[in-house]
Amino acid sequence: MGDTVHMPDSRAPDFPQRVFSGIQPSGGLTLGNYLGAIKRFVEMQDSGVETIYCVVDMHAITVWQEPDALRRATRELAAGYLAAGLDPARSILFNQSQVPAHAELGWIFNCVARMGWLNRMTQFKDKAGKNREKASVGLFAYPNLMAADILAYHATHVPVGEDQKQHLELTRDIAIKFNNDYGVEFFPVVEPVIEGAATRVMSLRDGTKKMSKSDPSDMSRINLTDDADTIARKVRKAKTDPEPLPEAPGGLEARPEARNLVNIYAALSGGSVAQVMAEHGGKPFSEFKPLLADLAVAELAPISAEMARLMHDPAEIDRILADGAARARVLAQPILERTFDIVGMVRG
Ligand code: TYM
């Protein structure tokens, strides 16, 4: 069962394997975040590799966040991580703003990355929209801070969904340019880990659009806070075409909605798309959707219930984040000090 964790070969063989990833506390968590990121994070933790997971609150404020809503979303995301199986004894779990090394290294990377590189970032173009003049400077420099998140720990592997691929390529470019400019082999060239059946979970209303917390239609996504009835209803109402499922994976090519539901099923069941097709190929959606709904409810309802339970004790969540931040600072500080030294900053 469960697809075993595959750690691609590191491009930084001289660095010990270390996993880092982050999620923005900017609204609720979706099934996309869960299957594309959190579920993979837990698998990596369970495989025994060193894992560091972050609630990237400083990234969140690159677009406006109400302060109280940000505080709540930060705790809720931490609760989501914990409810999904992150164990703060085995993984470091913290929020970014409690570790100043991220911002400090981020500034240095602002001076390494080139305007032209950032101008090519599709996420900036999407988020800034037509009105680039009104976008925050932070939104533009966002990928430099993301590079700092990763490189402040000399992380070698970064599990993410497909939409973060371009940002990770930029992280690599920053590491390479820094090393070249200063004539050092200091920062590792990181390896994106974009694997599994659900690296791009699509909207339940439109199989060509990514499932996203910012979609105006709540029916387009499953939220990690949805209860069992809501999850089942959203799966039953998911848009599909009138044909039954094809017999083989090739038949999913021009059928984005069908492909999305099969991918979700595969990721939830821990199997491959080929296995799902072998078992369910040829079934009408009226048969397949209830099976998918059962699977989604069985996996997500306990997580949602545990998140709600954890949210009753915010002080405990804050304690876990503070403890994780203290451990993260111990790892990041010597790397930051060495970076300042390489750059030529005088330190007393
Ligand atoms: P964010 O907060 O938008 O999303 C968090 C993670 O969820 C994945 N994801 C998806 N995967 C599959 N299907 C979807 N529909 C879907 N939607 C979201 C994302 O790919 C991501 O892995 N820039 C990052 C946060 C970040 C970060 C980092 C990540 C900041 N620093 C350092 C890795 C390492 C972001 O905005 O993710």
XYZ file of C-alpha atoms and ligand atoms in Angstrom:
385
model
C 0.000 0.000 0.000
C 1.125 3.584 0.759
C 3.665 4.691 -1.813
C 6.995 4.675 -0.069
C 8.896 7.906 0.173
C 11.275 8.460 -2.665
C 14.065 10.915 -2.013
C 15.533 11.876 -5.384
C 19.313 11.872 -5.562
C 20.667 15.040 -4.058
C 22.526 17.545 -6.215
C 24.377 18.428 -3.074
C 25.925 15.104 -2.106
C 28.264 16.762 0.392
C 25.347 17.976 2.487
C 23.427 15.632 4.801
C 19.834 15.046 3.685
C 17.516 17.564 5.277
C 13.920 18.297 4.262
C 12.366 21.766 4.501
C 8.962 22.976 3.371
C 6.430 25.660 4.215
C 2.805 26.641 3.792
C 1.239 30.109 3.968
C -1.315 30.800 6.687
C -3.508 32.769 4.334
C -6.951 31.261 4.679
C -7.963 27.644 5.060
C -6.149 24.505 3.997
C -7.468 22.646 0.959
C -7.308 19.068 -0.221
C -4.638 20.367 -2.631
C -2.432 21.503 0.248
C -3.068 18.219 2.014
C -2.346 15.820 -0.859
C 0.298 17.959 -2.594
C 2.155 18.903 0.562
C 1.154 17.923 4.118
C 0.561 14.215 3.477
C 3.973 14.049 1.798
C 5.568 15.956 4.686
C 4.284 13.359 7.140
C 5.526 10.486 4.965
C 8.982 12.047 4.878
C 8.997 12.525 8.630
C 7.956 8.908 9.075
C 10.736 7.722 6.767
C 13.218 8.957 9.368
C 14.883 11.782 7.425
C 15.409 15.105 9.257
C 12.359 17.324 8.596
C 11.681 21.022 9.195
C 8.216 22.433 8.469
C 7.237 26.045 8.610
C 4.158 28.243 8.787
C 5.339 31.069 6.533
C 3.572 34.024 8.134
C 5.954 36.577 6.601
C 5.083 35.307 3.137
C 1.383 35.594 3.970
C 1.609 39.368 4.550
C 2.876 39.979 1.012
C -0.863 40.417 0.425
C -3.098 42.068 3.036
C -4.005 39.950 6.089
C -6.231 41.093 8.941
C -4.026 40.706 12.048
C -6.554 38.624 14.000
C -7.277 36.449 10.986
C -3.528 35.908 10.470
C -3.070 34.832 14.084
C -5.951 32.401 13.758
C -4.775 31.051 10.387
C -1.265 30.524 11.781
C -2.594 28.433 14.662
C -5.056 26.626 12.406
C -2.307 25.681 9.963
C -0.159 24.435 12.839
C -3.176 22.428 14.045
C -3.567 21.042 10.505
C 0.046 19.907 10.416
C -0.312 18.230 13.817
C -3.706 16.656 13.073
C -2.331 15.168 9.848
C 0.416 13.402 11.780
C 3.339 15.758 12.188
C 5.038 14.939 15.438
C 6.820 17.932 16.972
C 9.227 15.547 18.667
C 10.420 14.231 15.304
C 9.919 17.267 13.027
C 10.714 20.881 13.751
C 7.447 22.826 13.418
C 7.472 26.616 13.776
C 6.304 29.901 12.305
C 8.766 31.817 10.176
C 8.623 35.209 11.948
C 10.014 33.655 15.149
C 13.310 32.899 13.408
C 14.947 36.182 12.301
C 17.496 34.358 10.114
C 14.839 34.031 7.378
C 14.467 37.808 6.972
C 18.198 38.442 7.376
C 19.247 35.898 4.777
C 16.317 37.046 2.631
C 17.884 40.509 2.494
C 21.192 39.098 1.323
C 19.357 37.154 -1.383
C 17.567 40.369 -2.436
C 21.049 41.490 -3.363
C 21.911 38.229 -5.168
C 18.763 37.653 -7.240
C 18.290 39.759 -10.374
C 15.205 41.786 -11.267
C 14.977 39.863 -14.528
C 14.715 36.550 -12.682
C 11.857 37.772 -10.506
C 10.114 39.387 -13.462
C 9.690 35.922 -14.927
C 7.876 34.460 -11.896
C 4.409 33.370 -12.991
C 3.037 33.420 -9.430
C 3.855 37.129 -9.142
C 2.170 37.809 -12.460
C -0.920 35.856 -11.363
C -1.150 37.426 -7.918
C -0.293 40.982 -8.909
C -2.699 40.835 -11.847
C -2.931 43.850 -14.108
C -2.117 46.314 -11.388
C 1.556 45.592 -10.767
C 2.202 49.130 -9.585
C 0.004 48.490 -6.556
C 1.532 45.110 -5.606
C 3.686 45.140 -2.484
C 7.457 45.034 -2.881
C 7.290 41.936 -0.662
C 5.136 40.124 -3.210
C 7.804 40.754 -5.850
C 10.686 39.692 -3.595
C 8.687 36.718 -2.247
C 10.831 34.028 -3.938
C 14.009 35.423 -2.359
C 12.534 34.945 1.101
C 11.488 31.447 0.090
C 15.084 30.715 -0.949
C 16.202 32.008 2.452
C 13.701 29.708 4.223
C 15.280 26.725 2.581
C 18.932 27.717 2.478
C 19.070 29.000 6.073
C 18.999 25.311 6.999
C 21.123 24.006 4.130
C 18.080 21.902 3.260
C 18.662 19.511 0.370
C 15.100 18.354 -0.417
C 11.902 20.392 -0.651
C 8.550 18.602 -1.057
C 5.996 20.852 -2.794
C 3.135 20.781 -5.295
C 3.796 21.523 -8.945
C 2.940 25.225 -8.651
C 6.112 25.843 -6.612
C 8.515 24.387 -9.168
C 9.552 27.726 -10.647
C 10.268 29.154 -7.182
C 12.533 26.217 -6.411
C 14.414 26.722 -9.654
C 14.999 30.283 -8.517
C 16.266 28.989 -5.158
C 18.784 26.912 -7.061
C 19.836 29.904 -9.177
C 20.358 31.977 -6.044
C 22.482 29.270 -4.397
C 24.578 28.858 -7.544
C 25.091 32.605 -8.039
C 25.992 33.159 -4.389
C 28.520 30.311 -4.511
C 30.009 31.623 -7.780
C 30.113 35.277 -6.770
C 31.908 34.542 -3.507
C 33.944 31.588 -4.752
C 32.551 29.175 -2.165
C 30.652 25.884 -2.109
C 28.457 27.071 0.704
C 24.801 26.712 -0.271
C 23.450 23.368 -1.518
C 21.646 23.150 -4.841
C 18.255 21.949 -3.630
C 16.167 19.176 -5.095
C 12.423 19.774 -5.508
C 10.415 16.686 -4.560
C 7.259 16.915 -6.677
C 5.984 13.369 -6.605
C 2.852 11.302 -6.087
C -0.500 11.246 -7.869
C -1.655 14.656 -6.618
C 1.062 17.218 -7.320
C -1.625 19.379 -8.917
C -5.115 18.873 -7.501
C -7.639 20.673 -9.688
C -10.868 22.531 -8.902
C -13.960 20.325 -8.479
C -15.857 22.789 -10.709
C -13.289 23.123 -13.505
C -10.667 20.460 -14.164
C -8.379 22.947 -15.899
C -8.011 25.235 -12.858
C -5.940 24.530 -9.745
C -7.870 23.845 -6.533
C -7.244 26.970 -4.516
C -8.271 28.619 -1.270
C -8.818 31.844 -3.183
C -11.427 30.454 -5.610
C -14.716 32.312 -4.979
C -16.720 29.063 -5.102
C -16.463 26.941 -1.960
C -17.814 24.007 -4.002
C -14.586 24.091 -6.043
C -12.524 22.782 -3.152
C -12.534 20.504 -0.152
C -11.362 22.328 2.962
C -9.576 20.499 5.729
C -12.167 21.978 8.087
C -15.166 20.565 6.134
C -17.296 18.031 7.986
C -18.119 14.587 6.612
C -21.440 15.611 5.006
C -19.901 18.614 3.277
C -17.012 16.546 1.899
C -19.405 13.891 0.560
C -21.692 16.511 -1.001
C -18.810 18.303 -2.725
C -17.506 15.050 -4.208
C -20.999 14.026 -5.397
C -21.505 17.441 -7.026
C -18.043 17.590 -8.592
C -18.218 18.423 -12.291
C -17.700 15.438 -14.602
C -18.438 14.539 -18.213
C -21.257 12.068 -19.035
C -18.967 9.160 -20.033
C -18.042 6.398 -17.586
C -14.417 6.168 -16.439
C -12.155 4.906 -19.222
C -10.691 1.411 -18.999
C -7.059 2.565 -19.050
C -5.078 5.639 -17.846
C -4.551 6.786 -21.473
C -8.295 7.455 -21.736
C -8.012 10.223 -19.140
C -5.908 12.443 -21.409
C -8.584 14.804 -22.721
C -10.847 14.475 -19.663
C -9.488 16.852 -17.014
C -12.323 16.374 -14.498
C -12.185 12.571 -14.689
C -8.416 12.642 -14.427
C -8.562 14.896 -11.387
C -10.953 12.593 -9.503
C -8.838 9.548 -10.352
C -5.684 11.341 -9.199
C -7.367 12.311 -5.934
C -8.528 8.738 -5.424
C -5.015 7.417 -6.086
C -3.404 9.908 -3.700
C -5.938 9.217 -0.941
C -5.668 5.447 -1.290
C -1.869 5.564 -1.507
C -1.990 3.679 -4.805
C -1.064 4.585 -8.360
C -3.357 5.853 -11.111
C -2.833 2.540 -12.899
C -4.067 0.660 -9.823
C -7.181 2.855 -9.580
C -7.921 2.280 -13.261
C -7.431 -1.462 -12.923
C -9.960 -1.524 -10.099
C -12.504 1.074 -11.224
C -12.014 1.582 -14.993
C -15.347 1.479 -16.869
C -17.495 2.410 -13.859
C -19.981 5.271 -14.242
C -19.382 8.319 -12.025
C -22.592 7.488 -10.157
C -20.678 4.475 -8.803
C -17.185 5.946 -8.563
C -18.063 9.192 -6.798
C -19.603 7.584 -3.684
C -16.489 5.406 -3.342
C -14.294 8.493 -3.626
C -16.490 10.348 -1.134
C -16.142 7.480 1.375
C -12.383 7.454 0.952
C -12.121 11.238 1.351
C -14.347 11.250 4.430
C -12.446 8.353 6.025
C -9.144 10.185 5.669
C -10.150 13.811 6.161
C -12.932 13.748 8.765
C -10.602 12.591 11.587
C -8.102 15.312 10.625
C -10.807 17.946 10.654
C -12.047 16.734 14.057
C -8.539 16.729 15.509
C -7.886 20.245 14.171
C -11.033 21.472 15.907
C -9.912 19.800 19.136
C -6.432 21.328 18.957
C -7.870 24.780 18.255
C -9.513 24.703 21.685
C -6.062 25.024 23.225
C -4.240 27.785 21.321
C -1.699 28.171 24.144
C -0.504 24.626 23.521
C -0.132 25.337 19.791
C 1.831 28.494 20.585
C 4.077 26.488 22.904
C 4.795 23.930 20.170
C 5.606 26.692 17.658
C 7.882 28.502 20.114
C 9.718 25.291 20.925
C 10.149 24.519 17.217
C 11.391 28.069 16.596
C 14.012 27.738 19.330
C 15.297 24.541 17.719
C 15.204 26.121 14.250
C 17.235 29.122 15.457
C 19.963 26.799 16.688
C 20.274 25.315 13.190
C 19.968 28.557 11.215
C 22.135 30.901 13.285
C 25.572 29.402 12.473
C 24.671 29.241 8.775
C 23.634 32.899 8.879
C 26.809 33.913 10.733
C 28.953 32.116 8.185
C 27.019 33.814 5.365
C 27.663 37.273 6.865
C 31.311 36.362 7.159
C 31.534 35.229 3.520
C 29.843 38.456 2.381
C 32.256 40.583 4.407
C 30.113 41.887 7.244
C 32.053 42.766 10.398
C 30.583 40.948 13.397
C 31.675 41.736 16.939
P 1.153 27.553 -0.562
O 0.924 28.041 0.826
O 0.432 28.233 -1.673
O 0.852 26.014 -0.663
C 1.430 25.099 0.241
C 1.758 23.792 -0.460
O 0.588 23.207 -1.020
C 0.808 22.912 -2.384
N -0.455 23.078 -3.119
C -0.968 22.170 -3.955
N -0.534 20.941 -4.318
C -1.299 20.242 -5.176
N -2.471 20.712 -5.689
C -2.938 21.937 -5.355
N -4.095 22.370 -5.846
C -2.178 22.722 -4.444
N -2.341 23.946 -3.894
C -1.270 24.154 -3.097
C 1.849 23.927 -2.839
O 2.540 23.505 -3.997
C 2.755 23.984 -1.624
O 3.665 22.907 -1.618
N 5.575 29.619 -1.636
C 4.921 28.526 -0.932
C 5.222 28.506 0.559
C 6.666 28.511 0.915
C 7.577 27.436 0.782
C 8.815 27.905 1.311
C 7.472 26.131 0.261
C 7.346 29.545 1.484
N 8.631 29.162 1.730
C 9.960 27.093 1.327
C 8.613 25.334 0.279
C 9.826 25.810 0.802
C 3.419 28.672 -1.106
O 2.912 29.735 -1.346
O 2.731 27.545 -0.870
